[in-house]
Coordinates of C-alpha atoms in Angstrom, one line a residue:
Chain A
M29 CA 12.5 34.9 69.1
E30 CA 16.2 35.2 69.8
A31 CA 15.8 38.9 69.8
W32 CA 13.1 38.7 72.5
V33 CA 15.3 36.4 74.6
R34 CA 18.2 38.9 74.4
F35 CA 16.0 41.9 75.1
S36 CA 14.0 40.4 78.0
A37 CA 17.1 39.0 79.7
Q38 CA 17.8 42.6 80.9
S39 CA 16.0 43.6 84.1
Q40 CA 15.6 47.2 82.8
A41 CA 13.9 46.0 79.6
R42 CA 11.4 44.0 81.6
E43 CA 10.8 46.8 83.9
R44 CA 10.0 49.1 81.0
L45 CA 7.7 46.6 79.5
L46 CA 5.8 46.3 82.8
R47 CA 5.7 50.1 83.0
A48 CA 4.3 50.4 79.5
A49 CA 1.6 47.7 80.4
Q50 CA 0.9 49.6 83.7
Y51 CA 0.3 53.0 81.9
A52 CA -1.6 51.2 79.1
C53 CA -4.0 50.0 81.9
V54 CA -4.4 53.5 83.2
L55 CA -5.1 54.8 79.7
A56 CA -7.5 51.9 79.0
G57 CA -9.3 52.5 82.3
A58 CA -9.7 56.2 81.4
A59 CA -11.1 55.3 78.0
L60 CA -13.4 52.7 79.5
S61 CA -14.8 55.0 82.1
R62 CA -15.4 57.7 79.4
A63 CA -17.1 55.1 77.2
G64 CA -19.3 54.1 80.2
G65 CA -17.7 50.7 80.8
G66 CA -18.7 48.3 83.5
S67 CA -17.3 48.7 87.0
G68 CA -16.2 45.0 86.8
S69 CA -13.8 45.7 83.9
L70 CA -12.6 48.9 85.5
S71 CA -11.8 47.2 88.8
R72 CA -10.0 44.4 87.0
L73 CA -7.9 47.0 85.2
Q74 CA -7.1 48.8 88.4
H75 CA -6.3 45.5 90.1
L76 CA -3.9 44.6 87.2
E77 CA -2.3 48.0 87.3
A78 CA -1.7 47.6 91.1
H79 CA -0.1 44.2 90.5
L80 CA 2.1 45.6 87.7
S81 CA 3.1 48.5 89.9
L82 CA 4.1 46.2 92.8
G83 CA 5.9 43.9 90.4
R84 CA 7.9 46.8 89.1
K85 CA 8.7 47.8 92.7
L86 CA 10.0 44.3 93.3
L87 CA 12.2 44.5 90.2
R88 CA 13.6 47.8 91.3
L89 CA 14.8 46.4 94.7
G90 CA 18.4 47.2 95.1
G91 CA 18.3 49.8 92.2
S92 CA 19.8 52.5 94.4
A93 CA 23.2 50.7 94.1
E94 CA 23.1 51.2 90.3
A95 CA 22.1 54.9 90.7
L96 CA 24.9 55.5 93.2
G97 CA 27.3 53.8 90.7
G98 CA 26.1 56.2 88.0
A99 CA 26.6 59.1 90.3
Q100 CA 30.2 58.0 91.1
R101 CA 30.9 57.6 87.4
S102 CA 29.5 61.0 86.5
L103 CA 31.8 62.7 89.0
H104 CA 34.6 62.1 86.5
L105 CA 33.0 64.0 83.6
P106 CA 35.1 66.8 82.2
D107 CA 32.2 69.3 81.6
P108 CA 31.3 70.9 84.9
V109 CA 27.6 71.5 84.1
L110 CA 27.1 67.9 82.9
R111 CA 29.0 66.7 85.9
F112 CA 26.8 68.6 88.3
C113 CA 23.5 67.8 86.5
L114 CA 24.2 64.1 86.1
T115 CA 25.6 63.5 89.6
L116 CA 22.6 65.3 91.1
S117 CA 20.2 63.4 88.9
H118 CA 21.6 60.0 89.9
L119 CA 21.6 60.9 93.6
N120 CA 18.0 61.9 93.4
R121 CA 17.2 58.8 91.6
A122 CA 19.0 56.7 94.3
L123 CA 16.9 58.4 96.9
F124 CA 13.7 57.9 94.9
L125 CA 14.5 54.2 94.5
A126 CA 15.2 53.9 98.3
C127 CA 11.8 55.4 99.1
D128 CA 10.3 53.1 96.4
N129 CA 11.9 50.1 98.1
V130 CA 10.4 51.2 101.4
L131 CA 7.0 51.5 99.7
W132 CA 7.3 48.0 98.3
A133 CA 7.9 46.7 101.9
G134 CA 4.8 48.6 103.0
K135 CA 2.5 47.5 100.1
S136 CA 3.7 43.8 100.2
G137 CA 3.0 43.6 104.0
V138 CA 6.6 43.3 105.3
L139 CA 6.1 46.7 107.0
P140 CA 2.4 46.8 107.6
G141 CA 2.3 50.0 109.7
L142 CA 4.0 52.2 107.1
A143 CA 2.6 55.6 106.2
L144 CA 2.3 54.8 102.5
E145 CA 1.0 58.2 101.4
K146 CA 3.9 60.1 103.2
W147 CA 6.6 57.8 101.6
S148 CA 4.8 58.0 98.2
Q149 CA 4.9 61.8 98.3
R150 CA 8.6 61.7 99.3
A151 CA 9.4 59.3 96.4
F152 CA 7.6 61.5 93.9
R153 CA 9.4 64.6 95.2
Y154 CA 12.8 63.0 94.5
Y155 CA 11.6 61.7 91.2
L156 CA 10.4 65.2 90.2
F157 CA 13.7 66.8 91.2
A158 CA 15.6 64.2 89.2
L159 CA 13.5 64.9 86.1
L160 CA 13.9 68.7 86.5
V161 CA 17.7 68.2 86.6
N162 CA 17.6 65.9 83.6
L163 CA 15.6 68.6 81.7
S164 CA 18.2 71.2 82.7
R165 CA 20.9 69.0 81.3
D166 CA 18.9 68.6 78.0
A167 CA 18.5 72.4 77.8
Y168 CA 22.2 72.9 78.3
E169 CA 23.0 70.3 75.6
L170 CA 20.5 72.0 73.3
R171 CA 22.0 75.4 74.0
L172 CA 25.5 74.2 73.1
L173 CA 24.2 72.6 69.9
L174 CA 22.2 75.8 69.0
E175 CA 25.3 78.0 69.6
R176 CA 27.4 75.7 67.4
A177 CA 24.8 75.6 64.7
G178 CA 24.3 79.4 64.9
A179 CA 28.1 80.0 64.6
A180 CA 28.3 77.6 61.6
G181 CA 25.3 79.4 60.0
K182 CA 26.9 82.9 60.5
R183 CA 30.2 81.7 58.9
G184 CA 28.3 80.4 55.9
R185 CA 26.2 83.7 55.4
S186 CA 27.7 86.6 53.4
P187 CA 28.9 89.4 55.7
E188 CA 27.8 92.2 53.3
K189 CA 24.1 91.6 53.5
P190 CA 22.4 94.2 55.9
P191 CA 19.7 92.8 58.2
R192 CA 16.1 94.0 57.3
A193 CA 14.6 96.2 60.0
E194 CA 10.9 95.5 59.6
G195 CA 9.6 92.1 60.8
S196 CA 13.1 91.2 61.9
A197 CA 11.9 90.1 65.4
R198 CA 9.3 87.7 64.0
L199 CA 11.8 86.5 61.3
R200 CA 14.5 86.0 64.0
L201 CA 12.0 83.9 66.1
Q202 CA 11.1 81.9 63.0
L203 CA 14.8 81.3 62.2
Q204 CA 15.5 80.3 65.8
L205 CA 12.6 77.8 65.8
Q206 CA 13.8 76.4 62.5
L207 CA 17.3 76.1 63.9
L208 CA 15.9 74.4 67.0
L209 CA 13.9 71.9 64.9
Q210 CA 17.0 71.3 62.8
V211 CA 19.2 70.7 65.8
L212 CA 16.7 68.3 67.4
R213 CA 16.2 66.4 64.1
D214 CA 20.0 66.1 63.7
N215 CA 20.3 64.8 67.3
P216 CA 17.8 62.0 67.8
P217 CA 19.3 60.9 71.2
L218 CA 18.8 64.4 72.6
L219 CA 15.3 64.7 71.1
L220 CA 14.2 61.3 72.6
D221 CA 15.7 62.2 76.0
L222 CA 13.9 65.5 76.0
L223 CA 10.6 64.0 75.0
R224 CA 10.9 61.2 77.5
N225 CA 11.7 63.6 80.4
A226 CA 8.9 66.0 79.4
C227 CA 6.4 63.1 79.3
D228 CA 7.6 61.7 82.6
L229 CA 7.3 65.2 84.2
L230 CA 3.6 65.1 84.2
I231 CA 3.4 62.0 86.4
P232 CA 5.0 63.4 89.6
L233 CA 3.4 66.9 89.0
E234 CA 0.0 65.2 89.0
R235 CA 0.7 62.9 91.9
L236 CA 2.0 65.8 94.1
G237 CA -1.0 67.9 93.2
L238 CA 1.1 70.6 91.5
C239 CA -0.8 70.2 88.2
R240 CA -4.2 68.9 87.5
S241 CA -4.6 66.5 84.7
S242 CA -6.8 63.5 83.7
P243 CA -5.9 59.8 84.1
A244 CA -6.0 59.6 80.3
V245 CA -3.2 62.2 79.9
V246 CA -1.1 60.6 82.6
G247 CA -1.6 57.2 81.0
F248 CA -0.7 58.5 77.6
C249 CA 2.4 60.3 78.8
G250 CA 3.5 57.2 80.9
L251 CA 3.0 54.9 78.0
A252 CA 4.8 57.2 75.5
S253 CA 7.9 57.6 77.8
S254 CA 8.0 53.8 78.4
L255 CA 7.9 53.2 74.7
L256 CA 10.7 55.7 74.1
S257 CA 12.8 54.0 76.8
I258 CA 12.2 50.6 75.2
L259 CA 13.4 52.2 71.9
T260 CA 16.6 53.3 73.5
I261 CA 17.2 49.8 74.9
L262 CA 16.6 48.2 71.6
H263 CA 18.8 50.8 69.8
P264 CA 21.6 51.8 72.2
W265 CA 22.9 54.5 69.8
L266 CA 19.6 56.4 70.6
K267 CA 20.6 56.7 74.3
L268 CA 22.0 60.2 75.2
K269 CA 25.6 59.9 76.3
P270 CA 27.0 60.2 78.9
Chain B
M18 CA 29.0 47.1 94.1
E19 CA 29.8 46.8 90.3
G20 CA 29.6 43.0 90.7
F21 CA 26.2 43.3 92.4
V22 CA 24.9 45.6 89.7
S23 CA 26.1 43.5 86.8
F24 CA 24.6 40.4 88.5
T25 CA 21.2 41.8 89.1
N26 CA 21.0 43.5 85.7
R27 CA 20.2 40.2 84.3
C28 CA 16.7 39.0 85.1
Q29 CA 17.9 35.5 86.0
G30 CA 20.2 36.9 88.7
R31 CA 17.4 38.9 90.3
D32 CA 15.1 35.9 90.0
Q33 CA 17.5 33.6 91.9
L34 CA 17.9 36.2 94.7
F35 CA 14.2 36.5 95.0
R36 CA 13.9 32.7 95.0
A37 CA 16.5 32.3 97.7
T38 CA 14.6 34.9 99.8
Q39 CA 11.3 33.1 99.1
Y40 CA 12.6 29.7 100.3
T41 CA 14.4 31.3 103.3
C42 CA 11.1 32.8 104.4
M43 CA 9.5 29.3 104.0
L44 CA 12.1 27.6 106.1
L45 CA 12.2 30.3 108.8
S46 CA 8.4 30.4 109.1
Y47 CA 8.3 26.6 109.4
L48 CA 11.0 26.7 112.1
I49 CA 9.4 29.4 114.3
K50 CA 5.7 28.7 113.6
N51 CA 5.1 26.9 116.9
K52 CA 6.6 29.7 119.0
A53 CA 3.7 31.7 120.6
D54 CA 5.5 35.1 120.7
K55 CA 6.6 34.9 117.0
K56 CA 3.2 34.9 115.4
K57 CA 3.6 38.4 113.9
L58 CA 7.0 37.6 112.5
V59 CA 5.6 34.3 111.0
M60 CA 2.9 36.4 109.3
K61 CA 5.4 38.9 107.9
L62 CA 7.6 36.0 106.6
K63 CA 4.5 34.4 104.9
Q64 CA 3.6 37.8 103.4
L65 CA 7.2 38.3 102.1
E66 CA 7.2 34.7 100.7
S67 CA 3.9 35.3 99.0
S68 CA 5.1 38.7 97.5
M69 CA 8.3 37.0 96.2
S70 CA 6.3 34.2 94.7
S71 CA 3.7 36.3 92.9
G72 CA 6.4 38.8 91.8
R73 CA 8.5 36.1 90.3
K74 CA 5.5 34.7 88.4
M75 CA 5.0 38.1 86.8
L76 CA 8.7 38.4 86.0
R77 CA 8.6 35.0 84.3
L78 CA 5.9 36.1 81.8
G79 CA 7.4 35.6 78.4
N80 CA 10.0 33.1 79.5
M81 CA 8.3 30.3 77.6
V82 CA 9.9 31.8 74.5
H83 CA 13.3 31.5 76.3
A84 CA 12.5 27.8 76.9
L85 CA 11.5 27.2 73.3
V86 CA 14.7 28.8 72.0
A87 CA 16.7 26.7 74.4
A88 CA 14.8 23.6 73.2
R89 CA 15.6 24.5 69.5
R90 CA 19.3 24.9 70.5
A91 CA 19.2 21.6 72.4
A92 CA 17.9 19.7 69.4
E93 CA 21.2 20.4 67.6
V94 CA 23.3 18.7 70.3
P95 CA 25.2 15.9 68.5
E96 CA 24.9 13.1 71.1
V97 CA 21.5 11.4 71.1
V98 CA 20.7 11.0 74.8
P99 CA 21.6 14.5 75.9
C100 CA 19.8 15.9 72.8
L101 CA 16.6 14.0 73.7
C102 CA 16.8 14.7 77.4
L103 CA 17.6 18.5 77.1
T104 CA 15.0 19.1 74.3
A105 CA 12.3 17.3 76.4
S106 CA 13.4 19.2 79.5
H107 CA 13.1 22.6 77.8
V108 CA 9.8 21.7 76.1
S109 CA 8.4 20.6 79.5
R110 CA 9.7 23.8 81.1
A111 CA 7.9 25.8 78.3
L112 CA 4.7 24.0 79.1
Y113 CA 5.2 24.7 82.8
L114 CA 5.7 28.4 82.1
V115 CA 2.5 28.5 80.0
C116 CA 0.5 27.0 83.0
D117 CA 2.3 29.4 85.3
A118 CA 1.2 32.3 83.1
V119 CA -2.4 31.1 83.2
L120 CA -2.2 30.9 87.0
W121 CA -0.8 34.5 87.0
L122 CA -3.8 35.7 84.9
R123 CA -6.1 34.1 87.5
S124 CA -4.3 35.6 90.5
V125 CA -4.4 39.1 88.9
G126 CA -8.1 38.8 88.2
L127 CA -8.0 38.8 84.4
Q128 CA -9.2 35.2 84.1
P129 CA -11.1 34.5 87.4
H130 CA -12.8 31.3 86.1
V131 CA -9.6 29.4 85.7
D132 CA -9.6 26.1 87.6
K133 CA -6.6 26.9 89.9
P134 CA -6.0 23.4 91.4
K135 CA -6.1 21.8 87.9
W136 CA -3.7 24.2 86.3
H137 CA -1.4 24.1 89.4
T138 CA -1.2 20.3 89.2
W139 CA -0.5 20.5 85.4
A140 CA 2.3 23.1 86.1
T141 CA 3.8 20.9 88.8
K142 CA 3.7 17.8 86.5
C143 CA 5.4 19.7 83.7
Y144 CA 8.1 21.0 86.1
Y145 CA 8.6 17.5 87.6
C146 CA 9.0 16.1 84.0
S147 CA 11.5 18.7 83.2
L148 CA 13.5 17.9 86.4
L149 CA 13.4 14.1 85.6
M150 CA 14.8 14.8 82.1
N151 CA 17.6 17.0 83.6
L152 CA 18.4 14.2 86.0
A153 CA 18.4 11.6 83.2
R154 CA 20.9 13.8 81.4
D155 CA 23.1 14.1 84.5
W156 CA 22.9 10.3 84.9
Y157 CA 24.1 9.8 81.3
E158 CA 27.0 12.2 81.9
I159 CA 27.9 10.2 85.1
S160 CA 27.5 6.8 83.5
W161 CA 29.8 7.4 80.5
R162 CA 32.4 8.8 82.8
L163 CA 32.0 5.7 85.1
E164 CA 32.4 3.4 82.0
E165 CA 35.6 5.4 81.0
A166 CA 37.0 5.0 84.6
A167 CA 36.1 1.3 84.7
L168 CA 37.9 0.8 81.3
E169 CA 41.0 2.6 82.7
E170 CA 40.9 0.4 85.8
K171 CA 40.7 -2.8 83.7
T172 CA 43.7 -1.9 81.5
K173 CA 45.7 -1.2 84.7
E174 CA 44.6 -4.6 86.2
N175 CA 45.4 -6.6 83.1
S176 CA 49.0 -7.2 84.3
V177 CA 49.4 -10.8 85.3
W178 CA 51.5 -9.9 88.4
Q179 CA 48.6 -7.9 89.8
K180 CA 46.1 -10.8 89.3
H181 CA 48.5 -13.2 90.9
S182 CA 49.1 -10.9 93.9
E183 CA 45.4 -10.5 94.4
E184 CA 44.9 -14.2 94.4
L185 CA 47.7 -14.5 97.0
N186 CA 46.2 -11.8 99.2
G187 CA 42.7 -13.1 98.8
V188 CA 41.5 -9.5 98.5
K189 CA 38.1 -9.2 96.8
S190 CA 37.1 -5.7 95.6
D191 CA 33.8 -4.5 97.2
G192 CA 31.5 -3.6 94.2
L193 CA 29.4 -0.9 95.9
H194 CA 32.3 0.7 97.7
N195 CA 34.2 0.8 94.4
F196 CA 31.3 2.3 92.6
L197 CA 30.7 5.0 95.3
C198 CA 34.4 5.9 95.3
Q199 CA 34.5 6.2 91.5
L200 CA 31.2 8.3 91.6
F201 CA 32.8 10.5 94.2
Q202 CA 35.9 10.9 92.1
I203 CA 33.9 11.8 88.9
L204 CA 31.8 14.3 90.7
K205 CA 34.9 15.9 92.4
R206 CA 36.6 16.2 89.0
N207 CA 33.5 17.8 87.4
P208 CA 32.1 20.6 89.5
P209 CA 29.5 21.7 86.9
L210 CA 28.1 18.2 86.8
L211 CA 28.0 18.0 90.6
L212 CA 26.3 21.4 90.9
D213 CA 23.7 20.5 88.3
L214 CA 23.0 17.2 90.0
V215 CA 22.6 18.9 93.4
K216 CA 20.4 21.6 92.0
N217 CA 18.1 19.1 90.2
L218 CA 17.8 16.8 93.3
C219 CA 17.0 19.7 95.5
D220 CA 14.4 21.1 93.1
L221 CA 12.7 17.7 93.1
S222 CA 11.5 18.1 96.7
G223 CA 8.8 20.6 95.8
P224 CA 7.0 18.7 93.1
L225 CA 7.4 15.4 94.9
D226 CA 5.5 16.9 97.8
T227 CA 2.9 18.7 95.8
L228 CA 2.1 15.6 93.7
G229 CA 1.9 13.5 96.8
I230 CA 4.7 11.1 95.6
Y231 CA 6.9 11.8 98.6
K232 CA 5.4 14.1 101.3
T233 CA 7.9 16.1 103.3
N234 CA 7.3 19.4 105.1
P235 CA 7.8 23.1 104.2
G236 CA 11.1 23.1 106.2
V237 CA 12.7 20.5 103.9
I238 CA 11.3 22.2 100.8
G239 CA 12.5 25.5 102.0
F240 CA 16.0 24.2 102.8
C241 CA 16.3 22.4 99.4
G242 CA 15.0 25.5 97.7
I243 CA 17.6 27.7 99.3
L244 CA 20.3 25.2 98.3
S245 CA 19.2 25.1 94.7
S246 CA 18.9 28.9 94.5
L247 CA 22.5 29.3 95.9
V248 CA 23.7 26.8 93.3
G249 CA 21.8 28.9 90.7
I250 CA 23.4 32.1 91.9
L251 CA 26.9 30.4 91.9
T252 CA 26.5 29.2 88.3
L253 CA 25.3 32.7 87.2
A254 CA 28.2 34.5 89.0
S255 CA 30.8 32.0 87.7
P256 CA 29.6 30.8 84.3
H257 CA 32.4 28.2 84.0
L258 CA 30.5 26.3 86.7
K259 CA 27.4 25.9 84.6
L260 CA 27.0 22.5 82.9
K261 CA 27.3 23.1 79.2
Q262 CA 24.1 22.3 77.2

């Protein structure tokens, strides 16, 4: 019980729980409609999902300040690629949260004449760009680790053995994949960050009409990424630093 | 900005800000409701107030566990009166949060058959009980400090010369005036106690009105709500101002 108190005292943790609940509703709604569920239950799930979404928007009010703080901190990173990626990611997140705050004002009735669809598209564009930058950062980290692992592997191998000619391309690919899996297994924070960003990517792609997918897939990806976020909050060592 | 971020990172900080906003909207809409040209603004204020209220209900889900953990901790307080008062207060608050969660389920459509007025009355009664327990604890803290101050006064007055001089001057100490002075001194020397007392008294206006014990108006409830939220924000921003439990 004490653990729950400590966990839920953080705004981010609550927001992630609400997100998990929201995407669970989307998934449950998709499963129900496939199983031929009643329109009453479906509309209740949709109503609940809308409430959870609005509640999350309320919780995110003022979140741009935190994102700008993150951008300011990442300006001091020594590695230029990380500096660029993280600063850009935080800035896009700040813009996404600003649009999100405006959407909250529109949906809650404070700004009744707001063009909700336009602002929603804007928000999802910034969110998509932030995710793409995050994935570039993950790819860069992965490349560095692969190079390091590859160099360590070459040092360990005997220099006199000649490489076999036939099937060497397939063997090389297999070795690379094995190395990739090894690197990801040895670096859980990077693996979790990669999975989370990959799952999250589907949501803006679907909402912006760039990729067609079913509500079940969106719900599953949203739920998976929320659970991975909750995992990194519960175990801070699993969070990719910086 | 760092201060704002670290304050709002805690759910309580955000909740107090939303609460302050909710009661500000209540007060403002009461003040301008009779002005003909401000009808749109009044509607927006009421919408904002309602969003804040329903959003806060959602964010409170799960807080009954917080209240039960606090009740368990309060049960270990060594002094009898604060132990009883605080434990009862936290248990009442846990019950209030359970009723609040049921009301949320109804508002969201998951339990449409819930009797809203009944559960709302129960929630208000539990909250009212919790406030009374908090005030009882505040009164205990004040009363032992008053006794201590009175004892100090008595030891000072025990000199014969002073008794004699009082008889000569015919000065009689005014009981109520003395009591109020001492109360003022105690509260001035104990800011956490003063803030806790102010917060609990302000919070009382809402349930007193809802339960029909002392009817006021949304303006008074709004003003008291703002004041208690500001005290809440102050005690979160400066933890040394929070009355130790």
